């Protein structure tokens, strides 16, 4: 016992050498608490579908639960109706089935704890529920595969409360090419994808350009009559060659469109060293498993040999700064990817309780309270309102 507690002290001493302590001032906490905070990408639905947990109460694992979200000042998470990309999966009803089940899970959560949560279907809901102290559950669909080439399904998912669709995920689908997929079947959007963008505008469904290929992004820019979001993307400036993030030309196009990029916190989206860590591990893993190694064992040994280079809160702030400098304060928001990026979150931003640290960082960099309000939720709300107003014409 004595020995193990001595080891514990040693472990803490070692980790405190590496990890800077983040504390938010009263002012930063107040700003996070008092202003509308929207995070456009949190992966709770898939997380609890894989391993159920009651996130209306404190949970042991995961990045989101109600008490921590309250501590962080979160008012309106967009819960991700995430559908894994899998060609075998697409077009055979499974995506549609899973999307409906994940939506059911969110409705069940809101109904189980009606004094904590309420579903949000409009910006009016978001504002009214903010005033009442209820946490809004908004929904975005990550991967358009459940649409299955049928505009009736677009209406179905809109009616069920989905308010944005990420056109593709990690593989090209029937709507769009994916940034992760070397096959560029459509050279951007498919003919149906182009039609879908028009219909999404008309119905008031936001278009999410995260994950799609550059060509698809520029085609969306041409077709969409409404500002778009990049619900959980970061900048290619800090991760050269990583098409999943946005480059400066794309940011300039986004400015023209009036849209918002919500910065992803995952370390591998934020720094090149975290990105290369994954690339190197994948390469070595491929070789090791081809020689018969067990994947889990390989990964444990790999991380023991190569500690993961976590990004820091400051590096996340660099992404926000760059967007602001290049295209202005009106075009950046928060899309953390909590519960979607495993153990790769940056120091200082480990879960939904840590938004005040981000606010502190913004204050330290000279952002005004008005600016911070826009980043926390104002910009996202503006784009959503624009989509609602456009759809009201039809
Ligand atoms: Zn994603």
mmCIF file of C-alpha atoms and ligand atoms in Angstrom:
data_model
loop_
_atom_site.group_PDB
_atom_site.id
_atom_site.type_symbol
_atom_site.label_atom_id
_atom_site.label_comp_id
_atom_site.label_asym_id
_atom_site.label_seq_id
_atom_site.Cartn_x
_atom_site.Cartn_y
_atom_site.Cartn_z
ATOM 1 C CA UNK A 1 0.000 0.000 0.000
ATOM 2 C CA UNK A 2 2.764 2.352 0.928
ATOM 3 C CA UNK A 3 4.600 1.493 -2.242
ATOM 4 C CA UNK A 4 1.577 2.018 -4.472
ATOM 5 C CA UNK A 5 0.734 5.404 -2.973
ATOM 6 C CA UNK A 6 4.357 6.444 -3.441
ATOM 7 C CA UNK A 7 4.020 5.427 -7.082
ATOM 8 C CA UNK A 8 0.842 7.445 -7.364
ATOM 9 C CA UNK A 9 2.573 10.548 -6.076
ATOM 10 C CA UNK A 10 5.394 9.956 -8.522
ATOM 11 C CA UNK A 11 2.948 9.546 -11.396
ATOM 12 C CA UNK A 12 1.206 12.801 -10.484
ATOM 13 C CA UNK A 13 4.514 14.615 -10.165
ATOM 14 C CA UNK A 14 5.555 13.385 -13.616
ATOM 15 C CA UNK A 15 2.251 14.324 -15.225
ATOM 16 C CA UNK A 16 2.208 17.794 -13.653
ATOM 17 C CA UNK A 17 5.587 18.504 -15.199
ATOM 18 C CA UNK A 18 4.061 17.931 -18.627
ATOM 19 C CA UNK A 19 0.537 19.200 -18.174
ATOM 20 C CA UNK A 20 -0.092 22.866 -17.617
ATOM 21 C CA UNK A 21 -2.945 23.504 -15.215
ATOM 22 C CA UNK A 22 -5.839 25.407 -16.721
ATOM 23 C CA UNK A 23 -8.038 27.506 -14.508
ATOM 24 C CA UNK A 24 -10.742 29.822 -15.717
ATOM 25 C CA UNK A 25 -11.325 33.131 -13.969
ATOM 26 C CA UNK A 26 -14.708 34.046 -12.513
ATOM 27 C CA UNK A 27 -15.222 36.276 -15.527
ATOM 28 C CA UNK A 28 -14.575 33.447 -17.992
ATOM 29 C CA UNK A 29 -16.899 31.135 -16.079
ATOM 30 C CA UNK A 30 -19.566 33.832 -16.009
ATOM 31 C CA UNK A 31 -19.259 34.394 -19.768
ATOM 32 C CA UNK A 32 -19.621 30.671 -20.472
ATOM 33 C CA UNK A 33 -22.593 30.458 -18.109
ATOM 34 C CA UNK A 34 -24.458 33.587 -19.140
ATOM 35 C CA UNK A 35 -24.141 33.396 -22.919
ATOM 36 C CA UNK A 36 -25.743 30.949 -25.301
ATOM 37 C CA UNK A 37 -23.225 28.186 -25.954
ATOM 38 C CA UNK A 38 -23.867 25.955 -28.971
ATOM 39 C CA UNK A 39 -21.543 23.080 -29.816
ATOM 40 C CA UNK A 40 -22.349 21.733 -33.278
ATOM 41 C CA UNK A 41 -20.855 18.286 -32.918
ATOM 42 C CA UNK A 42 -21.134 15.912 -29.954
ATOM 43 C CA UNK A 43 -21.269 12.155 -30.489
ATOM 44 C CA UNK A 44 -23.492 11.104 -27.585
ATOM 45 C CA UNK A 45 -26.100 9.226 -29.671
ATOM 46 C CA UNK A 46 -23.628 6.720 -31.113
ATOM 47 C CA UNK A 47 -21.739 6.456 -27.813
ATOM 48 C CA UNK A 48 -24.834 5.414 -25.853
ATOM 49 C CA UNK A 49 -25.996 3.203 -28.693
ATOM 50 C CA UNK A 50 -22.715 1.275 -28.447
ATOM 51 C CA UNK A 51 -22.653 1.214 -24.646
ATOM 52 C CA UNK A 52 -25.700 2.654 -22.961
ATOM 53 C CA UNK A 53 -25.269 5.121 -20.170
ATOM 54 C CA UNK A 54 -27.599 7.679 -18.606
ATOM 55 C CA UNK A 55 -25.993 10.977 -19.592
ATOM 56 C CA UNK A 56 -28.688 12.934 -17.745
ATOM 57 C CA UNK A 57 -26.581 12.026 -14.695
ATOM 58 C CA UNK A 58 -22.825 12.004 -14.081
ATOM 59 C CA UNK A 59 -21.174 9.200 -16.069
ATOM 60 C CA UNK A 60 -17.806 7.622 -15.400
ATOM 61 C CA UNK A 61 -16.564 7.619 -18.954
ATOM 62 C CA UNK A 62 -17.268 9.768 -21.976
ATOM 63 C CA UNK A 63 -16.813 13.469 -22.593
ATOM 64 C CA UNK A 64 -20.440 14.532 -22.088
ATOM 65 C CA UNK A 65 -22.911 14.249 -19.269
ATOM 66 C CA UNK A 66 -25.467 16.718 -17.954
ATOM 67 C CA UNK A 67 -23.646 17.797 -14.756
ATOM 68 C CA UNK A 68 -20.380 18.422 -16.603
ATOM 69 C CA UNK A 69 -22.169 20.186 -19.461
ATOM 70 C CA UNK A 70 -23.871 22.496 -16.938
ATOM 71 C CA UNK A 71 -20.534 23.224 -15.324
ATOM 72 C CA UNK A 72 -19.145 24.110 -18.738
ATOM 73 C CA UNK A 73 -22.055 26.388 -19.622
ATOM 74 C CA UNK A 74 -23.228 24.315 -22.596
ATOM 75 C CA UNK A 75 -26.788 25.155 -23.633
ATOM 76 C CA UNK A 76 -27.315 23.560 -27.006
ATOM 77 C CA UNK A 77 -25.329 20.552 -28.174
ATOM 78 C CA UNK A 78 -26.015 19.330 -31.692
ATOM 79 C CA UNK A 79 -26.107 15.615 -31.029
ATOM 80 C CA UNK A 80 -24.632 13.749 -33.944
ATOM 81 C CA UNK A 81 -26.815 11.165 -35.645
ATOM 82 C CA UNK A 82 -23.668 9.466 -36.858
ATOM 83 C CA UNK A 83 -23.932 6.734 -39.461
ATOM 84 C CA UNK A 84 -20.700 4.837 -40.121
ATOM 85 C CA UNK A 85 -19.600 4.942 -43.727
ATOM 86 C CA UNK A 86 -19.728 1.532 -45.228
ATOM 87 C CA UNK A 87 -20.601 0.728 -48.786
ATOM 88 C CA UNK A 88 -22.150 -2.557 -47.715
ATOM 89 C CA UNK A 89 -24.318 -0.552 -45.357
ATOM 90 C CA UNK A 90 -25.565 2.056 -47.799
ATOM 91 C CA UNK A 91 -28.784 1.787 -49.737
ATOM 92 C CA UNK A 92 -30.042 -1.328 -47.991
ATOM 93 C CA UNK A 93 -32.116 0.240 -45.273
ATOM 94 C CA UNK A 94 -29.572 -0.135 -42.476
ATOM 95 C CA UNK A 95 -28.486 3.523 -42.443
ATOM 96 C CA UNK A 96 -32.106 4.636 -42.355
ATOM 97 C CA UNK A 97 -32.809 2.188 -39.565
ATOM 98 C CA UNK A 98 -29.817 3.267 -37.448
ATOM 99 C CA UNK A 99 -30.525 6.984 -37.932
ATOM 100 C CA UNK A 100 -34.079 6.531 -36.681
ATOM 101 C CA UNK A 101 -32.894 4.537 -33.688
ATOM 102 C CA UNK A 102 -30.306 7.164 -32.733
ATOM 103 C CA UNK A 103 -32.996 9.863 -32.948
ATOM 104 C CA UNK A 104 -35.240 7.704 -30.735
ATOM 105 C CA UNK A 105 -32.381 7.612 -28.216
ATOM 106 C CA UNK A 106 -32.240 11.414 -28.057
ATOM 107 C CA UNK A 107 -36.001 11.691 -27.647
ATOM 108 C CA UNK A 108 -35.828 9.132 -24.850
ATOM 109 C CA UNK A 109 -33.100 11.146 -23.134
ATOM 110 C CA UNK A 110 -35.124 14.360 -23.309
ATOM 111 C CA UNK A 111 -38.270 12.615 -22.100
ATOM 112 C CA UNK A 112 -36.491 10.873 -19.246
ATOM 113 C CA UNK A 113 -35.194 14.143 -17.826
ATOM 114 C CA UNK A 114 -37.662 16.850 -18.900
ATOM 115 C CA UNK A 115 -36.450 19.207 -16.156
ATOM 116 C CA UNK A 116 -32.962 19.098 -17.704
ATOM 117 C CA UNK A 117 -33.353 18.637 -21.468
ATOM 118 C CA UNK A 118 -35.726 19.590 -24.254
ATOM 119 C CA UNK A 119 -35.543 18.789 -27.954
ATOM 120 C CA UNK A 120 -34.828 21.845 -30.118
ATOM 121 C CA UNK A 121 -36.293 22.074 -33.605
ATOM 122 C CA UNK A 122 -35.795 25.773 -34.259
ATOM 123 C CA UNK A 123 -33.760 28.777 -33.198
ATOM 124 C CA UNK A 124 -36.863 29.898 -31.337
ATOM 125 C CA UNK A 125 -36.746 26.677 -29.282
ATOM 126 C CA UNK A 126 -33.055 27.258 -28.583
ATOM 127 C CA UNK A 127 -33.663 30.778 -27.291
ATOM 128 C CA UNK A 128 -36.796 29.960 -25.307
ATOM 129 C CA UNK A 129 -35.182 26.931 -23.659
ATOM 130 C CA UNK A 130 -32.055 28.938 -22.878
ATOM 131 C CA UNK A 131 -34.264 31.440 -21.044
ATOM 132 C CA UNK A 132 -35.914 28.604 -19.122
ATOM 133 C CA UNK A 133 -32.578 27.052 -18.138
ATOM 134 C CA UNK A 134 -33.214 23.877 -20.141
ATOM 135 C CA UNK A 135 -30.465 22.297 -22.193
ATOM 136 C CA UNK A 136 -31.551 22.026 -25.823
ATOM 137 C CA UNK A 137 -30.893 18.847 -27.737
ATOM 138 C CA UNK A 138 -30.524 19.712 -31.403
ATOM 139 C CA UNK A 139 -29.632 17.046 -33.964
ATOM 140 C CA UNK A 140 -27.328 16.915 -36.956
ATOM 141 C CA UNK A 141 -26.931 13.859 -39.177
ATOM 142 C CA UNK A 142 -23.340 12.882 -39.893
ATOM 143 C CA UNK A 143 -23.418 11.111 -43.266
ATOM 144 C CA UNK A 144 -26.295 11.510 -45.700
ATOM 145 C CA UNK A 145 -26.492 7.791 -46.452
ATOM 146 C CA UNK A 146 -29.889 7.386 -44.684
ATOM 147 C CA UNK A 147 -31.430 9.634 -47.349
ATOM 148 C CA UNK A 148 -31.019 6.697 -49.746
ATOM 149 C CA UNK A 149 -31.583 8.791 -52.844
ATOM 150 C CA UNK A 150 -35.129 9.669 -51.813
ATOM 151 C CA UNK A 151 -36.149 13.266 -51.119
ATOM 152 C CA UNK A 152 -39.027 11.861 -49.074
ATOM 153 C CA UNK A 153 -36.418 10.714 -46.569
ATOM 154 C CA UNK A 154 -35.015 14.251 -46.377
ATOM 155 C CA UNK A 155 -38.457 15.394 -45.282
ATOM 156 C CA UNK A 156 -38.782 12.419 -42.930
ATOM 157 C CA UNK A 157 -35.576 13.275 -41.077
ATOM 158 C CA UNK A 158 -36.381 16.985 -41.055
ATOM 159 C CA UNK A 159 -39.751 16.143 -39.504
ATOM 160 C CA UNK A 160 -37.969 14.024 -36.903
ATOM 161 C CA UNK A 161 -35.874 17.067 -35.941
ATOM 162 C CA UNK A 162 -32.574 16.752 -37.818
ATOM 163 C CA UNK A 163 -31.386 20.259 -38.689
ATOM 164 C CA UNK A 164 -28.127 19.669 -40.519
ATOM 165 C CA UNK A 165 -26.718 16.910 -42.694
ATOM 166 C CA UNK A 166 -23.022 16.236 -43.188
ATOM 167 C CA UNK A 167 -23.258 15.111 -46.791
ATOM 168 C CA UNK A 168 -20.723 12.267 -46.507
ATOM 169 C CA UNK A 169 -18.512 10.707 -43.849
ATOM 170 C CA UNK A 170 -15.263 8.805 -44.374
ATOM 171 C CA UNK A 171 -16.263 7.189 -47.662
ATOM 172 C CA UNK A 172 -17.883 8.626 -50.733
ATOM 173 C CA UNK A 173 -21.605 7.882 -50.714
ATOM 174 C CA UNK A 174 -24.506 8.377 -53.125
ATOM 175 C CA UNK A 175 -24.466 12.122 -52.410
ATOM 176 C CA UNK A 176 -20.854 13.235 -52.350
ATOM 177 C CA UNK A 177 -17.193 12.292 -52.461
ATOM 178 C CA UNK A 178 -15.399 12.172 -49.113
ATOM 179 C CA UNK A 179 -12.113 13.860 -48.225
ATOM 180 C CA UNK A 180 -10.890 10.588 -46.702
ATOM 181 C CA UNK A 181 -11.721 8.449 -49.736
ATOM 182 C CA UNK A 182 -9.225 8.242 -52.604
ATOM 183 C CA UNK A 183 -11.974 7.172 -54.970
ATOM 184 C CA UNK A 184 -13.481 10.314 -56.430
ATOM 185 C CA UNK A 185 -16.448 8.729 -58.092
ATOM 186 C CA UNK A 186 -18.474 11.929 -58.506
ATOM 187 C CA UNK A 187 -15.670 14.499 -58.848
ATOM 188 C CA UNK A 188 -17.537 16.364 -56.102
ATOM 189 C CA UNK A 189 -21.258 15.941 -55.616
ATOM 190 C CA UNK A 190 -23.325 13.303 -57.384
ATOM 191 C CA UNK A 191 -26.224 14.491 -59.593
ATOM 192 C CA UNK A 192 -28.558 13.525 -56.730
ATOM 193 C CA UNK A 193 -26.293 15.376 -54.266
ATOM 194 C CA UNK A 194 -26.666 18.574 -56.287
ATOM 195 C CA UNK A 195 -30.434 18.209 -56.242
ATOM 196 C CA UNK A 196 -30.341 17.427 -52.515
ATOM 197 C CA UNK A 197 -28.478 20.656 -51.688
ATOM 198 C CA UNK A 198 -31.242 22.659 -53.408
ATOM 199 C CA UNK A 199 -33.933 20.780 -51.497
ATOM 200 C CA UNK A 200 -32.067 21.126 -48.181
ATOM 201 C CA UNK A 201 -32.075 24.902 -48.650
ATOM 202 C CA UNK A 202 -35.797 24.860 -49.379
ATOM 203 C CA UNK A 203 -36.729 22.762 -46.367
ATOM 204 C CA UNK A 204 -34.443 24.590 -43.900
ATOM 205 C CA UNK A 205 -31.904 21.788 -43.437
ATOM 206 C CA UNK A 206 -28.405 23.199 -42.970
ATOM 207 C CA UNK A 207 -25.653 21.838 -45.190
ATOM 208 C CA UNK A 208 -22.574 20.638 -43.337
ATOM 209 C CA UNK A 209 -19.423 20.645 -45.460
ATOM 210 C CA UNK A 210 -17.208 18.821 -42.953
ATOM 211 C CA UNK A 211 -15.836 15.541 -44.337
ATOM 212 C CA UNK A 212 -16.576 16.156 -48.028
ATOM 213 C CA UNK A 213 -13.897 16.534 -50.718
ATOM 214 C CA UNK A 214 -12.676 19.960 -51.810
ATOM 215 C CA UNK A 215 -14.430 19.621 -55.163
ATOM 216 C CA UNK A 216 -17.709 18.813 -53.407
ATOM 217 C CA UNK A 217 -17.208 21.796 -51.096
ATOM 218 C CA UNK A 218 -16.842 24.225 -54.006
ATOM 219 C CA UNK A 219 -19.883 22.771 -55.731
ATOM 220 C CA UNK A 220 -21.911 23.293 -52.545
ATOM 221 C CA UNK A 221 -20.630 26.885 -52.441
ATOM 222 C CA UNK A 222 -21.990 27.413 -55.943
ATOM 223 C CA UNK A 223 -25.355 25.792 -55.412
ATOM 224 C CA UNK A 224 -26.346 26.723 -51.864
ATOM 225 C CA UNK A 225 -28.457 29.851 -51.503
ATOM 226 C CA UNK A 226 -27.970 29.737 -47.752
ATOM 227 C CA UNK A 227 -24.856 29.972 -45.541
ATOM 228 C CA UNK A 228 -23.442 26.557 -44.645
ATOM 229 C CA UNK A 229 -21.615 25.168 -41.642
ATOM 230 C CA UNK A 230 -18.469 23.085 -41.299
ATOM 231 C CA UNK A 231 -19.783 21.493 -38.103
ATOM 232 C CA UNK A 232 -16.486 20.017 -36.872
ATOM 233 C CA UNK A 233 -13.495 20.971 -39.018
ATOM 234 C CA UNK A 234 -10.212 22.678 -38.268
ATOM 235 C CA UNK A 235 -7.584 24.306 -40.451
ATOM 236 C CA UNK A 236 -5.274 22.782 -43.023
ATOM 237 C CA UNK A 237 -2.818 25.583 -42.308
ATOM 238 C CA UNK A 238 -1.756 23.642 -39.188
ATOM 239 C CA UNK A 239 -2.182 20.159 -40.716
ATOM 240 C CA UNK A 240 -0.754 20.500 -44.245
ATOM 241 C CA UNK A 241 -2.145 18.054 -46.775
ATOM 242 C CA UNK A 242 -5.034 16.960 -44.552
ATOM 243 C CA UNK A 243 -8.038 17.464 -46.799
ATOM 244 C CA UNK A 244 -10.513 16.839 -43.953
ATOM 245 C CA UNK A 245 -9.575 20.320 -42.644
ATOM 246 C CA UNK A 246 -10.232 23.583 -44.514
ATOM 247 C CA UNK A 247 -7.575 25.601 -46.313
ATOM 248 C CA UNK A 248 -7.431 29.384 -46.632
ATOM 249 C CA UNK A 249 -9.083 29.520 -50.067
ATOM 250 C CA UNK A 250 -11.990 27.514 -48.704
ATOM 251 C CA UNK A 251 -12.264 29.880 -45.745
ATOM 252 C CA UNK A 252 -12.457 32.803 -48.159
ATOM 253 C CA UNK A 253 -15.231 31.021 -50.068
ATOM 254 C CA UNK A 254 -16.989 30.348 -46.761
ATOM 255 C CA UNK A 255 -16.852 34.044 -45.931
ATOM 256 C CA UNK A 256 -18.506 34.870 -49.232
ATOM 257 C CA UNK A 257 -21.169 32.281 -48.503
ATOM 258 C CA UNK A 258 -21.743 33.755 -45.022
ATOM 259 C CA UNK A 259 -21.127 30.426 -43.301
ATOM 260 C CA UNK A 260 -19.370 29.316 -40.121
ATOM 261 C CA UNK A 261 -16.576 26.847 -39.409
ATOM 262 C CA UNK A 262 -16.968 25.245 -36.004
ATOM 263 C CA UNK A 263 -13.503 24.239 -34.836
ATOM 264 C CA UNK A 264 -12.890 20.578 -34.021
ATOM 265 C CA UNK A 265 -10.903 20.052 -30.781
ATOM 266 C CA UNK A 266 -9.539 16.563 -31.558
ATOM 267 C CA UNK A 267 -5.723 16.716 -31.383
ATOM 268 C CA UNK A 268 -5.253 15.120 -34.784
ATOM 269 C CA UNK A 269 -7.338 17.916 -36.334
ATOM 270 C CA UNK A 270 -5.324 20.551 -34.515
ATOM 271 C CA UNK A 271 -1.645 19.667 -34.909
ATOM 272 C CA UNK A 272 0.510 17.958 -37.450
ATOM 273 C CA UNK A 273 2.390 15.964 -34.808
ATOM 274 C CA UNK A 274 -0.807 14.326 -33.532
ATOM 275 C CA UNK A 275 -1.881 13.702 -37.118
ATOM 276 C CA UNK A 276 1.431 12.024 -37.980
ATOM 277 C CA UNK A 277 1.286 9.947 -34.806
ATOM 278 C CA UNK A 278 -1.891 8.317 -36.125
ATOM 279 C CA UNK A 279 -0.486 7.966 -39.648
ATOM 280 C CA UNK A 280 2.657 6.301 -38.351
ATOM 281 C CA UNK A 281 0.710 3.987 -36.074
ATOM 282 C CA UNK A 282 -1.614 2.950 -38.923
ATOM 283 C CA UNK A 283 1.331 2.143 -41.154
ATOM 284 C CA UNK A 284 3.087 0.073 -38.502
ATOM 285 C CA UNK A 285 -0.159 -1.566 -37.439
ATOM 286 C CA UNK A 286 -0.882 -2.659 -40.977
ATOM 287 C CA UNK A 287 2.481 -4.315 -41.162
ATOM 288 C CA UNK A 288 2.283 -5.875 -37.695
ATOM 289 C CA UNK A 289 -1.200 -7.311 -38.221
ATOM 290 C CA UNK A 290 -0.200 -8.665 -41.628
ATOM 291 C CA UNK A 291 2.479 -10.580 -39.746
ATOM 292 C CA UNK A 292 -0.254 -11.944 -37.457
ATOM 293 C CA UNK A 293 -0.005 -9.514 -34.508
ATOM 294 C CA UNK A 294 -3.093 -8.824 -32.432
ATOM 295 C CA UNK A 295 -4.376 -5.287 -33.053
ATOM 296 C CA UNK A 296 -5.213 -4.469 -29.399
ATOM 297 C CA UNK A 297 -1.846 -5.721 -28.172
ATOM 298 C CA UNK A 298 -0.057 -3.839 -30.930
ATOM 299 C CA UNK A 299 -1.789 -0.573 -30.020
ATOM 300 C CA UNK A 300 -1.013 -0.913 -26.306
ATOM 301 C CA UNK A 301 2.643 -1.578 -27.055
ATOM 302 C CA UNK A 302 2.763 1.242 -29.601
ATOM 303 C CA UNK A 303 1.436 3.904 -27.257
ATOM 304 C CA UNK A 304 3.803 2.719 -24.511
ATOM 305 C CA UNK A 305 6.708 3.242 -26.911
ATOM 306 C CA UNK A 306 5.331 6.447 -28.465
ATOM 307 C CA UNK A 307 3.347 8.626 -26.061
ATOM 308 C CA UNK A 308 0.554 10.484 -27.843
ATOM 309 C CA UNK A 309 1.422 14.142 -28.518
ATOM 310 C CA UNK A 310 -1.700 15.875 -27.271
ATOM 311 C CA UNK A 311 -2.521 19.256 -28.740
ATOM 312 C CA UNK A 312 -3.072 22.086 -26.286
ATOM 313 C CA UNK A 313 -5.820 24.593 -25.716
ATOM 314 C CA UNK A 314 -3.472 27.291 -27.063
ATOM 315 C CA UNK A 315 -3.172 25.420 -30.350
ATOM 316 C CA UNK A 316 -6.969 25.213 -30.636
ATOM 317 C CA UNK A 317 -7.037 28.986 -30.064
ATOM 318 C CA UNK A 318 -4.545 29.406 -32.915
ATOM 319 C CA UNK A 319 -7.146 27.903 -35.271
ATOM 320 C CA UNK A 320 -9.806 30.324 -34.023
ATOM 321 C CA UNK A 321 -7.374 33.250 -34.336
ATOM 322 C CA UNK A 322 -6.498 32.367 -37.909
ATOM 323 C CA UNK A 323 -10.144 32.195 -39.002
ATOM 324 C CA UNK A 324 -10.823 35.537 -37.342
ATOM 325 C CA UNK A 325 -7.789 37.191 -38.927
ATOM 326 C CA UNK A 326 -8.500 35.828 -42.393
ATOM 327 C CA UNK A 327 -12.285 36.083 -42.691
ATOM 328 C CA UNK A 328 -13.598 37.778 -39.548
ATOM 329 C CA UNK A 329 -15.177 37.090 -36.186
ATOM 330 C CA UNK A 330 -18.585 36.227 -37.707
ATOM 331 C CA UNK A 331 -17.408 32.958 -39.213
ATOM 332 C CA UNK A 332 -16.113 30.810 -36.363
ATOM 333 C CA UNK A 333 -17.801 28.646 -33.751
ATOM 334 C CA UNK A 334 -17.368 25.492 -31.668
ATOM 335 C CA UNK A 335 -17.710 21.916 -32.946
ATOM 336 C CA UNK A 336 -15.703 20.008 -30.350
ATOM 337 C CA UNK A 337 -16.347 16.425 -31.532
ATOM 338 C CA UNK A 338 -16.672 15.385 -27.859
ATOM 339 C CA UNK A 339 -17.394 11.662 -27.574
ATOM 340 C CA UNK A 340 -16.204 11.283 -31.158
ATOM 341 C CA UNK A 341 -12.417 11.480 -30.996
ATOM 342 C CA UNK A 342 -11.532 8.955 -28.306
ATOM 343 C CA UNK A 343 -8.740 9.913 -25.933
ATOM 344 C CA UNK A 344 -7.239 12.504 -28.255
ATOM 345 C CA UNK A 345 -8.623 15.707 -26.722
ATOM 346 C CA UNK A 346 -6.204 18.559 -26.088
ATOM 347 C CA UNK A 347 -4.926 19.505 -22.663
ATOM 348 C CA UNK A 348 -7.265 22.068 -21.166
ATOM 349 C CA UNK A 349 -10.291 20.901 -23.207
ATOM 350 C CA UNK A 350 -10.851 17.368 -22.021
ATOM 351 C CA UNK A 351 -14.639 17.356 -21.736
ATOM 352 C CA UNK A 352 -17.800 19.487 -21.791
ATOM 353 C CA UNK A 353 -16.949 21.037 -18.424
ATOM 354 C CA UNK A 354 -13.960 22.863 -19.923
ATOM 355 C CA UNK A 355 -15.513 25.512 -22.210
ATOM 356 C CA UNK A 356 -14.668 28.187 -19.594
ATOM 357 C CA UNK A 357 -10.974 27.411 -20.224
ATOM 358 C CA UNK A 358 -11.533 28.220 -23.889
ATOM 359 C CA UNK A 359 -13.244 31.474 -22.906
ATOM 360 C CA UNK A 360 -10.322 32.296 -20.611
ATOM 361 C CA UNK A 361 -7.926 31.717 -23.494
ATOM 362 C CA UNK A 362 -9.968 34.042 -25.711
ATOM 363 C CA UNK A 363 -9.982 36.737 -23.011
ATOM 364 C CA UNK A 364 -6.213 36.345 -22.606
ATOM 365 C CA UNK A 365 -5.835 36.913 -26.349
ATOM 366 C CA UNK A 366 -7.826 40.126 -26.183
ATOM 367 C CA UNK A 367 -11.206 39.007 -27.503
ATOM 368 C CA UNK A 368 -14.047 41.226 -26.309
ATOM 369 C CA UNK A 369 -17.133 39.859 -24.584
ATOM 370 C CA UNK A 370 -19.089 40.641 -27.746
ATOM 371 C CA UNK A 371 -16.647 38.580 -29.851
ATOM 372 C CA UNK A 372 -16.774 35.696 -27.403
ATOM 373 C CA UNK A 373 -20.559 35.686 -27.530
ATOM 374 C CA UNK A 374 -20.404 35.259 -31.307
ATOM 375 C CA UNK A 375 -17.927 32.382 -31.095
ATOM 376 C CA UNK A 376 -19.857 30.578 -28.356
ATOM 377 C CA UNK A 377 -23.155 30.555 -30.191
ATOM 378 C CA UNK A 378 -24.081 33.804 -31.926
ATOM 379 C CA UNK A 379 -22.567 32.890 -35.271
ATOM 380 C CA UNK A 380 -24.114 29.446 -35.419
ATOM 381 C CA UNK A 381 -27.483 30.844 -34.418
ATOM 382 C CA UNK A 382 -27.250 33.493 -37.160
ATOM 383 C CA UNK A 383 -26.661 30.894 -39.874
ATOM 384 C CA UNK A 384 -29.447 28.684 -38.599
ATOM 385 C CA UNK A 385 -31.849 31.660 -38.569
ATOM 386 C CA UNK A 386 -30.845 32.455 -42.126
ATOM 387 C CA UNK A 387 -31.703 28.876 -43.174
ATOM 388 C CA UNK A 388 -35.076 29.134 -41.423
ATOM 389 C CA UNK A 389 -35.880 32.458 -43.077
ATOM 390 C CA UNK A 390 -34.987 31.146 -46.549
ATOM 391 C CA UNK A 391 -37.110 27.991 -46.073
ATOM 392 C CA UNK A 392 -40.069 30.084 -44.900
ATOM 393 C CA UNK A 393 -40.396 31.392 -48.476
ATOM 394 C CA UNK A 394 -41.329 27.957 -49.820
HETATM 395 ZN ZN1 LIG B 1 -16.882 13.506 -38.071
#
